[in-house]
Short mmCIF file of C-alpha atoms in Angstrom, two decimals:
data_model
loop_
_atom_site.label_atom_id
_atom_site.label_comp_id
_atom_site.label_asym_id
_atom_site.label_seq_id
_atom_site.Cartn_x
_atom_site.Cartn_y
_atom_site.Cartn_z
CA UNK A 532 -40.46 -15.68 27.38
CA UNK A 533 -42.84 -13.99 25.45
CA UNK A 534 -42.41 -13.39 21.31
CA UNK A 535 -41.09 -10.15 20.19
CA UNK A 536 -43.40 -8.06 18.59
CA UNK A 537 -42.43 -7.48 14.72
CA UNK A 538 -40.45 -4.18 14.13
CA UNK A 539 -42.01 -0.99 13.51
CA UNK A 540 -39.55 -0.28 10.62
CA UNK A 541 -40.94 -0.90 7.08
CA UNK A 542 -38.52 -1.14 4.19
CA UNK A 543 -39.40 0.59 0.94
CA UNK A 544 -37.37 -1.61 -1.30
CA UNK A 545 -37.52 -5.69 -1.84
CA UNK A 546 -34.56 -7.40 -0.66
CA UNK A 547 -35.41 -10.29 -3.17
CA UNK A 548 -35.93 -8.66 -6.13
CA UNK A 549 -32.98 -8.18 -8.54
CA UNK A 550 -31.98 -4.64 -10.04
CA UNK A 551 -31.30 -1.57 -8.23
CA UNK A 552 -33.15 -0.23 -5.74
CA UNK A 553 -32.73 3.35 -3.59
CA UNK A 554 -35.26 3.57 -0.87
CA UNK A 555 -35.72 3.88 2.67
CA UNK A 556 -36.28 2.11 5.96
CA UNK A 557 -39.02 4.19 6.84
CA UNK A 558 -39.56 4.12 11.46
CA UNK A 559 -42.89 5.83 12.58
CA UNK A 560 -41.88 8.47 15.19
CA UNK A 561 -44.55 10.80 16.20
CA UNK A 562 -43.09 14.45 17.64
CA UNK A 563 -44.12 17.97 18.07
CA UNK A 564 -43.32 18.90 14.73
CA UNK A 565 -44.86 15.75 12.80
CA UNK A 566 -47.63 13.88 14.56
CA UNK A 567 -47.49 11.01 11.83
CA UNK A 568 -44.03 11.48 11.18
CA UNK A 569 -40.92 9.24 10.46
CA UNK A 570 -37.56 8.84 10.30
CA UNK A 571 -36.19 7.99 6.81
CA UNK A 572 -33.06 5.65 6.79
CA UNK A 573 -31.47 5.99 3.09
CA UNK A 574 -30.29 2.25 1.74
CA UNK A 575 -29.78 0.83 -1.22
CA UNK A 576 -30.08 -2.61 -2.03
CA UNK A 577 -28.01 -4.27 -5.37
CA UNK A 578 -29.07 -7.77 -6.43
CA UNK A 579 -28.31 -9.59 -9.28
CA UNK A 580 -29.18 -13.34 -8.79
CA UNK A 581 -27.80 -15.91 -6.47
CA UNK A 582 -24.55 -15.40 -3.98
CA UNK A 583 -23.39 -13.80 -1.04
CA UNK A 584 -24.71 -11.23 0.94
CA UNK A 585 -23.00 -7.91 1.80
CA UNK A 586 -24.63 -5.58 4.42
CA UNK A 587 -22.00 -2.46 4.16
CA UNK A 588 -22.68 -0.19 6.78
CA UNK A 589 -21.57 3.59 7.52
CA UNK A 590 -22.69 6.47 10.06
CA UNK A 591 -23.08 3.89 13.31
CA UNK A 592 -22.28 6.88 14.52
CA UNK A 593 -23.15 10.58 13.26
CA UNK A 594 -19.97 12.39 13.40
CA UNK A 595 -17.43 9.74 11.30
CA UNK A 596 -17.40 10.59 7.67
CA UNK A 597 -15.20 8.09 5.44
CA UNK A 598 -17.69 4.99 5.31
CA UNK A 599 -21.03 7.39 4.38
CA UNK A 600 -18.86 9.21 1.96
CA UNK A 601 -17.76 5.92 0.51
CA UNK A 602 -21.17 3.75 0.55
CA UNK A 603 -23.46 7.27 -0.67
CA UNK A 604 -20.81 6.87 -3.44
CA UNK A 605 -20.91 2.80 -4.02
CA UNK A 606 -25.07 3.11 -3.96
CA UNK A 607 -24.68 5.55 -6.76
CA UNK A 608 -22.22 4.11 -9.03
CA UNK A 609 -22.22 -0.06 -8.98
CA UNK A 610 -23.04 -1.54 -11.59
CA UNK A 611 -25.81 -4.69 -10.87
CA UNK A 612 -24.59 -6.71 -13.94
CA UNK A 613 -20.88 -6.58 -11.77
CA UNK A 614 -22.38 -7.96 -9.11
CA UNK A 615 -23.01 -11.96 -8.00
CA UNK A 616 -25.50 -11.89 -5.22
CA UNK A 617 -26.73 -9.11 -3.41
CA UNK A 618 -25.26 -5.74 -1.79
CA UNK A 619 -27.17 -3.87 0.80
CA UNK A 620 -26.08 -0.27 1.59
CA UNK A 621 -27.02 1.74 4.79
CA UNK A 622 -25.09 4.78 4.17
CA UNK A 623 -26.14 6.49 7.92
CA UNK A 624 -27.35 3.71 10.52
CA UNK A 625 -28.15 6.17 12.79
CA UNK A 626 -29.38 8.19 10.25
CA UNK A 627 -30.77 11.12 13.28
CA UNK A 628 -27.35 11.04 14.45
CA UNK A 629 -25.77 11.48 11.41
CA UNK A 630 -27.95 14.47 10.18
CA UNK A 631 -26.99 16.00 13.54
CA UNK A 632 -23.23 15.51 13.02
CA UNK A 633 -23.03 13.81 16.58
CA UNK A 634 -21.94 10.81 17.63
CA UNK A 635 -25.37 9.73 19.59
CA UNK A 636 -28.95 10.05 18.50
CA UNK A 637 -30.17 13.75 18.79
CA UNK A 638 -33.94 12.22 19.54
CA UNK A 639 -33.01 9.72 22.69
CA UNK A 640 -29.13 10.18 23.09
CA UNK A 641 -28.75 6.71 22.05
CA UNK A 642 -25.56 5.38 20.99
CA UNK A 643 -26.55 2.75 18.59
CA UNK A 644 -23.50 0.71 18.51
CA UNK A 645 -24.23 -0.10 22.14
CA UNK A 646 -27.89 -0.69 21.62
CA UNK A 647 -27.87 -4.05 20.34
CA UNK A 648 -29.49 -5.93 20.06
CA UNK A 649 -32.27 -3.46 20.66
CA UNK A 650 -36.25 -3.46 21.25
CA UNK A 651 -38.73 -3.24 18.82
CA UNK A 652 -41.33 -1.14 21.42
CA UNK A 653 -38.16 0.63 22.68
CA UNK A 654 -36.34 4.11 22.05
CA UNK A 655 -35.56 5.09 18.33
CA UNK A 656 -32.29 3.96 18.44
CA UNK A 657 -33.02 0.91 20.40
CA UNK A 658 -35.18 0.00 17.29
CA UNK A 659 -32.71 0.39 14.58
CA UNK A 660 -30.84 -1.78 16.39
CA UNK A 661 -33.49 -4.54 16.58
CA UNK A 662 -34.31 -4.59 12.72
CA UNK A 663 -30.60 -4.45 11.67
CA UNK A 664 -30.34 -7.49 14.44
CA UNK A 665 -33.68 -9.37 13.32
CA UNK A 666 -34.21 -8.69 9.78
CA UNK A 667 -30.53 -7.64 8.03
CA UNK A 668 -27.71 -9.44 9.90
CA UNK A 669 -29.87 -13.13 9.29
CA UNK A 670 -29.40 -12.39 5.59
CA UNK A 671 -25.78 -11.27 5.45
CA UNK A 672 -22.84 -13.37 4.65
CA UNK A 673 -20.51 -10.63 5.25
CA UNK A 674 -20.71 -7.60 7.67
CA UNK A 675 -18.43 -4.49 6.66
CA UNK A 676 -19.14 -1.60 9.65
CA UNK A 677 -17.30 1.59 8.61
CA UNK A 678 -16.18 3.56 11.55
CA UNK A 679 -13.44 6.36 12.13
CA UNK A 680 -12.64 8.71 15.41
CA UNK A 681 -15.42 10.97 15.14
CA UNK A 682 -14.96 14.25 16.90
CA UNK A 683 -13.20 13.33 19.99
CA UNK A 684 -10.08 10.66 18.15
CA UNK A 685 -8.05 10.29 15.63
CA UNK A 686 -6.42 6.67 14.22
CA UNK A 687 -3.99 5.25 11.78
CA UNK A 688 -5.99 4.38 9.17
CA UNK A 689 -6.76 0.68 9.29
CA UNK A 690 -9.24 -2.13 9.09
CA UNK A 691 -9.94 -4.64 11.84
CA UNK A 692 -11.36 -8.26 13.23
CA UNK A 693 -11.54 -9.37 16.06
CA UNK A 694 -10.07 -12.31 17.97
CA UNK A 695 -12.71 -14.94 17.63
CA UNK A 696 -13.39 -18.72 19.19
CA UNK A 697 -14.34 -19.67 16.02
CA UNK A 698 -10.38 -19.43 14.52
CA UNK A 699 -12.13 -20.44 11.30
CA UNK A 700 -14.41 -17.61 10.97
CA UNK A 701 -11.35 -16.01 12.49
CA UNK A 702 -9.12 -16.61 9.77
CA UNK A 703 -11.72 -15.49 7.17
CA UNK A 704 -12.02 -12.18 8.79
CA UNK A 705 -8.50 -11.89 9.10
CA UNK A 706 -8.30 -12.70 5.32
CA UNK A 707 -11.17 -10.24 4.63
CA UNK A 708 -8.77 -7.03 6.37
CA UNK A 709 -5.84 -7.68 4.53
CA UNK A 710 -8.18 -7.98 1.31
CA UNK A 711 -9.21 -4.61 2.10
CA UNK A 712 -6.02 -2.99 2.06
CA UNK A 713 -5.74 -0.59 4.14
CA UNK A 714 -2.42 0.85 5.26
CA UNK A 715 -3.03 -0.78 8.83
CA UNK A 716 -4.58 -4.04 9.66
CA UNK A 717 -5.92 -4.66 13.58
CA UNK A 718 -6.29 -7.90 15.73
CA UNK A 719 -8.73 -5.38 17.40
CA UNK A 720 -9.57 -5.57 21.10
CA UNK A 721 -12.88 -3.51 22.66
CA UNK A 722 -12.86 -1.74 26.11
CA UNK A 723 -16.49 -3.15 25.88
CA UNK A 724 -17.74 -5.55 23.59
CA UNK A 725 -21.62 -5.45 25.06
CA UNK A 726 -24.10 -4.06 23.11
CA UNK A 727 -21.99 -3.44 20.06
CA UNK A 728 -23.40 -4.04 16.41
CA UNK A 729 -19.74 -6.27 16.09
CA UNK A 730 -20.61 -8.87 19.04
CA UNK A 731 -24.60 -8.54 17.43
CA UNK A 732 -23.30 -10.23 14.03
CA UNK A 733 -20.51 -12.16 15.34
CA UNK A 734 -22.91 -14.07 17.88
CA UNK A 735 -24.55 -14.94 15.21
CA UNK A 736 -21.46 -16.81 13.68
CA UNK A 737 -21.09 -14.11 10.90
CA UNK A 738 -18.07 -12.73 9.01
CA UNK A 739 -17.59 -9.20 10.40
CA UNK A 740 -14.72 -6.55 9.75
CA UNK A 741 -14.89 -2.86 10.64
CA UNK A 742 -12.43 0.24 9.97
CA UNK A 743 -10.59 3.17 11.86
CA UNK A 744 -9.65 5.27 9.13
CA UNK A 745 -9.03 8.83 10.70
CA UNK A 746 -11.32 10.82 13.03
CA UNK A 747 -11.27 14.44 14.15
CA UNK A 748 -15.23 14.49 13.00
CA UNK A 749 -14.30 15.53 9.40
CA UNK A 750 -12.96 13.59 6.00
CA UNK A 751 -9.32 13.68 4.55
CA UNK A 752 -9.09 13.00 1.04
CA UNK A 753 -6.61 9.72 1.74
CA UNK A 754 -8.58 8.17 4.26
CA UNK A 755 -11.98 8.73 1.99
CA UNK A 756 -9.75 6.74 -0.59
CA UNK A 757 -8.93 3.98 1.49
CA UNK A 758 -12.54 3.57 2.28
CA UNK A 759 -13.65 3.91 -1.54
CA UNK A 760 -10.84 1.10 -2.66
CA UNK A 761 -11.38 -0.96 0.80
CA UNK A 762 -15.45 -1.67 0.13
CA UNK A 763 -14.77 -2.79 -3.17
CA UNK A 764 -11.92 -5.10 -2.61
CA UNK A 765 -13.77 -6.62 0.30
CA UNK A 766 -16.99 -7.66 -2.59
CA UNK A 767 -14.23 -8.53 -5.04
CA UNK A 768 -12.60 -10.33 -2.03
CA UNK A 769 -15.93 -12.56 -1.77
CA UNK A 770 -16.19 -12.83 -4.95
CA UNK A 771 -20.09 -10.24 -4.99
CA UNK A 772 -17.89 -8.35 -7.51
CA UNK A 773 -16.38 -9.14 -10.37
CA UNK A 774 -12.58 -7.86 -10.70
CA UNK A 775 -9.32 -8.54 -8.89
CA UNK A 776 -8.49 -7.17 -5.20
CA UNK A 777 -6.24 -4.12 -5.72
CA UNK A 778 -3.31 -4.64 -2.70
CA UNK A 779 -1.82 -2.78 -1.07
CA UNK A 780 1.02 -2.88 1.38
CA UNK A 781 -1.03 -3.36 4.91
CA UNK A 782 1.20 -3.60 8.41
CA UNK A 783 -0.53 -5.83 10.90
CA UNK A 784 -0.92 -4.50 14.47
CA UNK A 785 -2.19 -6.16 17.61
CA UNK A 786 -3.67 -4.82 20.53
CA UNK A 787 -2.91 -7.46 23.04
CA UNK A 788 -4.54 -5.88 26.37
CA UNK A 789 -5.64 -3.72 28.54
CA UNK A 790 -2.59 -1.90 28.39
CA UNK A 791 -2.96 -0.70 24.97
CA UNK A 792 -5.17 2.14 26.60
CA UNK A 793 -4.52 5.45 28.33
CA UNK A 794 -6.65 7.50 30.00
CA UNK A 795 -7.10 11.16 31.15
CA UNK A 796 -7.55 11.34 35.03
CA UNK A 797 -7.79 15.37 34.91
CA UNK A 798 -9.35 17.80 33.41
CA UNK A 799 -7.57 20.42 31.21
CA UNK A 800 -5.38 21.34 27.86
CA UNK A 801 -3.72 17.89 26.01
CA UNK A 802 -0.48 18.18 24.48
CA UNK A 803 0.42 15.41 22.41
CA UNK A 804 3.82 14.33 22.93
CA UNK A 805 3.76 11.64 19.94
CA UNK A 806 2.45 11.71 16.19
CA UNK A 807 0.33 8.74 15.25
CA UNK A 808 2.09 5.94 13.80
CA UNK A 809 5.06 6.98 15.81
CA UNK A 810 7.24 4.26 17.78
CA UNK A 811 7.15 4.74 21.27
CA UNK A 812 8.55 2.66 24.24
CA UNK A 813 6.95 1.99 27.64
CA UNK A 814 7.27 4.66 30.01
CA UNK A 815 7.29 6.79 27.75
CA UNK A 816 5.25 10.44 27.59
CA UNK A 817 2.53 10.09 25.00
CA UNK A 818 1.15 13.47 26.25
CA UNK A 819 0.67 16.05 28.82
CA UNK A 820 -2.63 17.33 30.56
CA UNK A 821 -2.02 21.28 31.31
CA UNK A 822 -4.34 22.52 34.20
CA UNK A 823 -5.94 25.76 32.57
CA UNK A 824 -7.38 26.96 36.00
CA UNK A 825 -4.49 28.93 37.15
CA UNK A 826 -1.16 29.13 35.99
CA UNK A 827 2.12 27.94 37.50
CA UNK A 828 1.07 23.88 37.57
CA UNK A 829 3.01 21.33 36.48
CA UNK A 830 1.22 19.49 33.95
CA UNK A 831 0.44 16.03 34.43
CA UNK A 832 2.18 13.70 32.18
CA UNK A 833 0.51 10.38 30.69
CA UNK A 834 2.47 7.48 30.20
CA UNK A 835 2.60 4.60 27.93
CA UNK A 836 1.96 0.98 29.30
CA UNK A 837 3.78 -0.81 26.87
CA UNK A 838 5.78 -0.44 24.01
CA UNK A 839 4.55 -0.48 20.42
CA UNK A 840 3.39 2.76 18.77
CA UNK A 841 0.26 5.12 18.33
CA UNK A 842 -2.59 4.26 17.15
CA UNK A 843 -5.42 6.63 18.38
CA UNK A 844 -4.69 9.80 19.99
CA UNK A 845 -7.48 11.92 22.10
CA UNK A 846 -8.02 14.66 19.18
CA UNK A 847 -9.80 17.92 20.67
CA UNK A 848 -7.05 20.75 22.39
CA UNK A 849 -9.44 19.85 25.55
CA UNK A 850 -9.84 16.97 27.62
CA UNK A 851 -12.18 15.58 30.05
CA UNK A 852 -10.77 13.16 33.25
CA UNK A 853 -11.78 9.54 32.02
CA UNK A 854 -11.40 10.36 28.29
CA UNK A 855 -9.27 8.06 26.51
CA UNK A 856 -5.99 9.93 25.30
CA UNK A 857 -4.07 6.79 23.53
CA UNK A 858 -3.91 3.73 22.24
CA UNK A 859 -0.72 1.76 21.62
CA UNK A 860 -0.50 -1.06 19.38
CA UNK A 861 1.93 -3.67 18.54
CA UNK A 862 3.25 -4.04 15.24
CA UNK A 863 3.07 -7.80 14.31
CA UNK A 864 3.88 -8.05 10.79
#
């Protein structure tokens, strides 16, 4: 197998040197418009001697706002001499996307967090993903990947790890999402783990947590708070920062299987039949699919699998057959 060519990306800031630094990971990527051109990924990088390593992340995808709105903030206002180790902020990962306010790359369509772990000669995306995979993750201690619905869900707001062989890095990351405090905690389960910047870091044995905190492609003022109070609890947590966690109540959920998951299989107008965080029981209607191509059809009801309560919920009026209208999870605790 032949060696991987070094990436194309060139940071503008030391990842060594202590202090404060706001630069940019800068990608050459020649257009129309810019025959020298790049793309300029913001991060910030917080050292202040010897410790762990934080990569906090935000904007894996364009259109969720909590985790850039949260991380633009913690790059502007921690304080190094708070700080044991080093903190490294990527506000927008896909920073194209995120200037577009989509959920995939405008350039190449790609959705980063199934491009991992990426090509260095390959699309743009494809080489984000290959310097976050060769050059940041090897340095990190602990992985925090902000993430909410975007424009097409909406979620309780909670943090998440995943289920794990390792059950000691398992209980760590467990330990890391209650730390964080948000007012839901996840035992998360993926419709498909391949490709994902999660099973990226986690292959590599690290400690990884991510977030659902609301959706809808837009910011409420309570989830951008639980993101603001989660990052820092999670560096107090491992001890980057200096201060006590601030707790708050957190309900664990679990999504067990397959089941948790509901899916359109027409096209037409959702009705939601159940608010999120709502109890609901299985066989029960979560929501309705109205044909809108002539009138006097019965809509077509969607059912839950199992009992638990709502977790996600499909969030535009339309929807599309194969979108996913639900998720139920089971409250554990």
């Amino acid at each position: 197998m032949s060696r991987l060519r070094p990436s194309p990306i060139a940071p503008t800031v030391d990842f060594d040197k202590d202090g404060v630094q706001h630069g940019f990971l800068r990608l050459p990527y020649s257009r129309d418009d810019s025959a020298w051109g790049s793309v300029m990924i913001p991060i910030c990088v917080i050292r202040n001697g010897k410790g762990p390593t934080a990569l906090l992340t935000g904007g894996n995808h364009g259109d969720e706002y909590e985790g850039p709105l949260a991380l633009y903030d913690l790059a502007r206002t921690l304080d190094p001499k708070a700080v044991s180790g080093t903190v490294i902020i990527v506000p927008a990962m896909n920073y194209p996307a995120f200037r577009a306010g989509t959920r995939t790359s405008p350039i190449d369509k790609g959705n980063l967090n199934r491009s991992f772990p990426g090509r260095p000669d390959g699309t743009v995306t494809e080489k984000i993903a290959d310097y976050f995979q060769r050059e940041l993750l090897p340095r990190t201690d602990i992985a925090l990947d902000f993430h909410s619905g975007g424009r097409t869900l909406d979620f309780v707001p909670f943090c998440a790890a995943h289920i794990r062989p390792d059950k000691v890095l398992e209980a760590k990351g467990f330990d890391a999402v209650e730390a964080f405090s948000a007012p839901w905690s996840m035992k998360m389960l993926e419709i498909d783990a391949v490709g994902m910047f999660d099973t990226a870091a986690e292959e590599m044995g690290k400690l990884f947590i991510t977030t659902e905190v609301g959706g809808g492609g837009t910011s409420r003022a309570e989830t951008v708070r639980i993101a603001r109070r989660g990052v820092l609890n999670v560096l107090r947590h491992t001890g980057i920062v200096a201060g006590a966690v601030e707790k708050v109540r957190t309900q664990w959920l679990d999504m067990p299987s397959g089941d948790c998951f509901s899916f359109a299989e027409d096209d037409g107008m959702i009705e939601t039949m159940v608010d999120l965080g709502e109890k609901v029981e299985e066989g029960q209607v979560l929501a309705r699919i109205h044909s809108v191509g002539r009138t006097g059809v019965a809509p077509h009801e969607i059912r839950a699998r199992m009992s638990g309560l709502l977790a996600a919920r499909h969030f535009p009026g339309l929807v599309k057959a194969g979108d996913c209208a639900a998720v139920v999870a089971v409250l554990v605790g």
